[in-house]
Amino acid sequence: LEENITQLYAEWSSQKPVQGSLKPTNAMQVIKDFDDRLQMLREQHSQLVQLKKSLQMEVGDVEALAPLQDEMGSLKDVWAEINTVHSRVETLKETLWTAVEPKRIKTSLEDLLSNMKQMDRRLQQYEAFDHIQEQLQGHIKLNQVVAELKTDALKERHWKHIVQMLK
C-alpha cells in the first residue's frame, strides 16, 4: 500500500495538469482518473488503519493522502472555472458571421476577464489560469479587427479580394 501511495504521488507530480495549453476537458479527465485512484487508495488505507487499531498496532500516518487530495481538489476547482470560461469563449467563436456584433462580443469577453480577476486567489496562482486570461486579452485585441471587418464599408468585391489573399 505504501508503494502504491508513493507511486501515485510520483505519477501525480509528473502528470498533473498545470499547463495552460491543455484543453479543460482533457485536464479534467486526467484529474478524474487520478481522483479515482486516490479514492481507491484512501479506502484501502482506511481499512488498514482500522485493522491496525483493532489489533492495537502502531497506526502510522493516518493522513498520508490528504496533501494529494487537497492539491487535486484545488486543481479540479481551477479547471472547472477555466472550463466554464473556455466553453463561453467557444460559444462566442461559433457565432455566425452574419450574427456577429463586435460590441456585444467585446462586452462578453471583458465580463469574462473581470469575472476571472474576481476569482479566488488560490485559483489564480496556476499557469492554466494565466494562460486563459492571456487568451481572453488576445481575443479582446482581435475584436478590433472584427469590428473593422464588420463595417458597412466592406462590400462584396472587398470580401472577394480578402478571400483571394487568404488562399
mmCIF file of C-alpha atoms in Angstrom:
data_model
loop_
_atom_site.group_PDB
_atom_site.id
_atom_site.type_symbol
_atom_site.label_atom_id
_atom_site.label_comp_id
_atom_site.label_asym_id
_atom_site.label_seq_id
_atom_site.Cartn_x
_atom_site.Cartn_y
_atom_site.Cartn_z
ATOM 1 C CA LEU A 1 0.000 0.000 0.000
ATOM 2 C CA GLU A 2 2.837 2.384 0.872
ATOM 3 C CA GLU A 3 4.417 1.653 -2.517
ATOM 4 C CA ASN A 4 1.135 2.423 -4.270
ATOM 5 C CA ILE A 5 0.829 5.719 -2.398
ATOM 6 C CA THR A 6 4.420 6.653 -3.282
ATOM 7 C CA GLN A 7 3.821 5.675 -6.900
ATOM 8 C CA LEU A 8 0.628 7.766 -7.062
ATOM 9 C CA TYR A 9 2.471 10.789 -5.639
ATOM 10 C CA ALA A 10 5.280 10.340 -8.192
ATOM 11 C CA GLU A 11 2.901 9.955 -11.123
ATOM 12 C CA TRP A 12 0.859 12.948 -9.977
ATOM 13 C CA SER A 13 3.992 15.074 -9.723
ATOM 14 C CA SER A 14 4.950 14.279 -13.300
ATOM 15 C CA GLN A 15 1.489 14.250 -14.911
ATOM 16 C CA LYS A 16 -0.621 16.793 -13.033
ATOM 17 C CA PRO A 17 -2.410 19.112 -15.462
ATOM 18 C CA VAL A 18 -0.998 22.553 -14.730
ATOM 19 C CA GLN A 19 -0.016 23.565 -18.257
ATOM 20 C CA GLY A 20 -2.132 26.340 -19.679
ATOM 21 C CA SER A 21 -2.093 24.858 -23.158
ATOM 22 C CA LEU A 22 -4.195 21.853 -22.135
ATOM 23 C CA LYS A 23 -7.842 21.671 -23.089
ATOM 24 C CA PRO A 24 -10.012 21.881 -19.980
ATOM 25 C CA THR A 25 -11.820 18.633 -20.792
ATOM 26 C CA ASN A 26 -8.509 16.751 -21.085
ATOM 27 C CA ALA A 27 -7.249 18.228 -17.829
ATOM 28 C CA MET A 28 -10.495 17.343 -16.041
ATOM 29 C CA GLN A 29 -10.198 13.753 -17.318
ATOM 30 C CA VAL A 30 -6.622 13.433 -16.011
ATOM 31 C CA ILE A 31 -7.762 14.750 -12.623
ATOM 32 C CA LYS A 32 -10.735 12.373 -12.600
ATOM 33 C CA ASP A 33 -8.500 9.391 -13.353
ATOM 34 C CA PHE A 34 -6.093 10.304 -10.545
ATOM 35 C CA ASP A 35 -9.000 11.056 -8.204
ATOM 36 C CA ASP A 36 -10.465 7.601 -8.825
ATOM 37 C CA ARG A 37 -7.121 6.007 -7.991
ATOM 38 C CA LEU A 38 -6.794 8.239 -4.925
ATOM 39 C CA GLN A 39 -10.233 7.222 -3.632
ATOM 40 C CA MET A 40 -9.373 3.564 -4.037
ATOM 41 C CA LEU A 41 -6.125 4.063 -2.096
ATOM 42 C CA ARG A 42 -7.934 6.071 0.589
ATOM 43 C CA GLU A 43 -10.386 3.203 1.105
ATOM 44 C CA GLN A 44 -7.556 0.673 1.331
ATOM 45 C CA HIS A 45 -5.621 2.955 3.672
ATOM 46 C CA SER A 46 -8.678 3.475 5.878
ATOM 47 C CA GLN A 47 -9.292 -0.268 6.111
ATOM 48 C CA LEU A 48 -5.646 -0.839 7.007
ATOM 49 C CA VAL A 49 -5.767 1.830 9.733
ATOM 50 C CA GLN A 50 -8.935 0.311 11.222
ATOM 51 C CA LEU A 51 -7.362 -3.147 11.143
ATOM 52 C CA LYS A 52 -4.204 -1.891 12.869
ATOM 53 C CA LYS A 53 -6.295 -0.117 15.528
ATOM 54 C CA SER A 54 -8.321 -3.242 16.196
ATOM 55 C CA LEU A 55 -5.100 -5.244 16.562
ATOM 56 C CA GLN A 56 -3.665 -2.469 18.767
ATOM 57 C CA MET A 57 -0.753 -1.933 16.426
ATOM 58 C CA GLU A 58 1.002 1.331 15.648
ATOM 59 C CA VAL A 59 -1.126 3.153 13.084
ATOM 60 C CA GLY A 60 1.410 5.482 11.427
ATOM 61 C CA ASP A 61 0.406 8.451 9.266
ATOM 62 C CA VAL A 62 -3.394 8.492 9.092
ATOM 63 C CA GLU A 63 -3.488 11.459 6.713
ATOM 64 C CA ALA A 64 -0.838 10.304 4.223
ATOM 65 C CA LEU A 65 -3.085 11.104 1.254
ATOM 66 C CA ALA A 66 -4.514 14.417 2.497
ATOM 67 C CA PRO A 67 -1.974 16.723 0.766
ATOM 68 C CA LEU A 68 -2.554 14.988 -2.558
ATOM 69 C CA GLN A 69 -6.311 15.192 -2.144
ATOM 70 C CA ASP A 70 -6.085 18.917 -1.326
ATOM 71 C CA GLU A 71 -3.956 19.612 -4.388
ATOM 72 C CA MET A 72 -6.270 17.606 -6.637
ATOM 73 C CA GLY A 73 -9.248 19.473 -5.219
ATOM 74 C CA SER A 74 -7.622 22.821 -5.956
ATOM 75 C CA LEU A 75 -6.737 21.810 -9.493
ATOM 76 C CA LYS A 76 -10.238 20.441 -10.021
ATOM 77 C CA ASP A 77 -11.667 23.821 -8.948
ATOM 78 C CA VAL A 78 -9.271 25.680 -11.259
ATOM 79 C CA TRP A 79 -10.113 23.573 -14.275
ATOM 80 C CA ALA A 80 -13.838 23.723 -13.553
ATOM 81 C CA GLU A 81 -13.679 27.525 -13.638
ATOM 82 C CA ILE A 82 -11.451 27.523 -16.708
ATOM 83 C CA ASN A 83 -13.804 25.087 -18.421
ATOM 84 C CA THR A 84 -16.698 27.486 -17.829
ATOM 85 C CA VAL A 85 -14.748 30.382 -19.338
ATOM 86 C CA HIS A 86 -13.463 28.220 -22.199
ATOM 87 C CA SER A 87 -16.954 26.999 -23.116
ATOM 88 C CA ARG A 88 -18.304 30.565 -23.157
ATOM 89 C CA VAL A 89 -15.450 31.659 -25.447
ATOM 90 C CA GLU A 90 -16.095 28.671 -27.724
ATOM 91 C CA THR A 91 -19.770 29.646 -27.885
ATOM 92 C CA LEU A 92 -18.736 33.135 -28.990
ATOM 93 C CA LYS A 93 -16.420 31.643 -31.621
ATOM 94 C CA GLU A 94 -19.277 29.618 -33.074
ATOM 95 C CA THR A 95 -21.327 32.742 -33.781
ATOM 96 C CA LEU A 96 -22.155 33.038 -37.467
ATOM 97 C CA TRP A 97 -20.535 35.986 -39.226
ATOM 98 C CA THR A 98 -23.936 37.446 -40.087
ATOM 99 C CA ALA A 99 -24.875 37.430 -36.388
ATOM 100 C CA VAL A 100 -21.609 38.916 -35.092
ATOM 101 C CA GLU A 101 -21.983 42.093 -33.049
ATOM 102 C CA PRO A 102 -18.471 43.305 -32.133
ATOM 103 C CA LYS A 103 -19.662 45.429 -29.203
ATOM 104 C CA ARG A 104 -21.557 42.510 -27.682
ATOM 105 C CA ILE A 105 -18.573 40.192 -28.153
ATOM 106 C CA LYS A 106 -16.209 42.718 -26.578
ATOM 107 C CA THR A 107 -18.565 43.177 -23.640
ATOM 108 C CA SER A 108 -18.826 39.409 -23.151
ATOM 109 C CA LEU A 109 -15.050 38.982 -23.268
ATOM 110 C CA GLU A 110 -14.468 41.850 -20.841
ATOM 111 C CA ASP A 111 -17.095 40.397 -18.478
ATOM 112 C CA LEU A 112 -15.321 37.031 -18.567
ATOM 113 C CA LEU A 113 -11.994 38.730 -17.867
ATOM 114 C CA SER A 114 -13.367 40.721 -14.944
ATOM 115 C CA ASN A 115 -15.027 37.585 -13.532
ATOM 116 C CA MET A 116 -11.672 35.816 -13.693
ATOM 117 C CA LYS A 117 -9.982 38.647 -11.811
ATOM 118 C CA GLN A 118 -12.558 38.238 -9.034
ATOM 119 C CA MET A 119 -11.916 34.517 -8.624
ATOM 120 C CA ASP A 120 -10.281 33.101 -5.523
ATOM 121 C CA ARG A 121 -6.559 33.933 -5.240
ATOM 122 C CA ARG A 122 -5.598 30.281 -4.839
ATOM 123 C CA LEU A 123 -7.113 29.610 -8.281
ATOM 124 C CA GLN A 124 -5.194 32.496 -9.819
ATOM 125 C CA GLN A 125 -1.800 31.025 -8.925
ATOM 126 C CA TYR A 126 -1.943 28.310 -11.602
ATOM 127 C CA GLU A 127 -0.385 28.580 -15.066
ATOM 128 C CA ALA A 128 -3.638 27.464 -16.680
ATOM 129 C CA PHE A 129 -5.424 30.456 -15.170
ATOM 130 C CA ASP A 130 -2.795 32.851 -16.555
ATOM 131 C CA HIS A 131 -2.982 31.178 -19.966
ATOM 132 C CA ILE A 132 -6.751 31.559 -20.351
ATOM 133 C CA GLN A 133 -6.542 35.142 -19.093
ATOM 134 C CA GLU A 134 -3.924 35.938 -21.761
ATOM 135 C CA GLN A 135 -6.135 34.285 -24.377
ATOM 136 C CA LEU A 136 -9.060 36.481 -23.352
ATOM 137 C CA GLN A 137 -6.902 39.596 -23.597
ATOM 138 C CA GLY A 138 -5.795 38.476 -27.066
ATOM 139 C CA HIS A 139 -9.399 37.938 -28.134
ATOM 140 C CA ILE A 140 -10.296 41.433 -26.926
ATOM 141 C CA LYS A 141 -7.475 42.882 -29.057
ATOM 142 C CA LEU A 142 -8.600 40.851 -32.072
ATOM 143 C CA ASN A 143 -12.124 42.104 -31.593
ATOM 144 C CA GLN A 144 -10.985 45.468 -33.028
ATOM 145 C CA VAL A 145 -10.157 43.694 -36.287
ATOM 146 C CA VAL A 146 -13.570 42.007 -36.238
ATOM 147 C CA ALA A 147 -15.231 45.402 -35.744
ATOM 148 C CA GLU A 148 -13.320 46.815 -38.718
ATOM 149 C CA LEU A 149 -14.259 43.839 -40.897
ATOM 150 C CA LYS A 150 -17.890 44.146 -39.872
ATOM 151 C CA THR A 151 -18.261 47.757 -41.108
ATOM 152 C CA ASP A 152 -20.665 48.601 -43.896
ATOM 153 C CA ALA A 153 -17.754 49.995 -45.914
ATOM 154 C CA LEU A 154 -16.661 46.471 -46.858
ATOM 155 C CA LYS A 155 -18.582 45.439 -49.965
ATOM 156 C CA GLU A 156 -18.823 42.122 -51.784
ATOM 157 C CA ARG A 157 -15.856 42.982 -54.018
ATOM 158 C CA HIS A 158 -13.714 43.651 -50.943
ATOM 159 C CA TRP A 159 -14.615 40.278 -49.486
ATOM 160 C CA LYS A 160 -13.694 38.541 -52.751
ATOM 161 C CA HIS A 161 -10.304 40.221 -52.638
ATOM 162 C CA ILE A 162 -9.796 39.252 -48.976
ATOM 163 C CA VAL A 163 -10.705 35.639 -49.691
ATOM 164 C CA GLN A 164 -8.286 35.566 -52.642
ATOM 165 C CA MET A 165 -5.491 36.902 -50.449
ATOM 166 C CA LEU A 166 -6.190 34.299 -47.761
ATOM 167 C CA LYS A 167 -5.966 31.418 -50.238
#
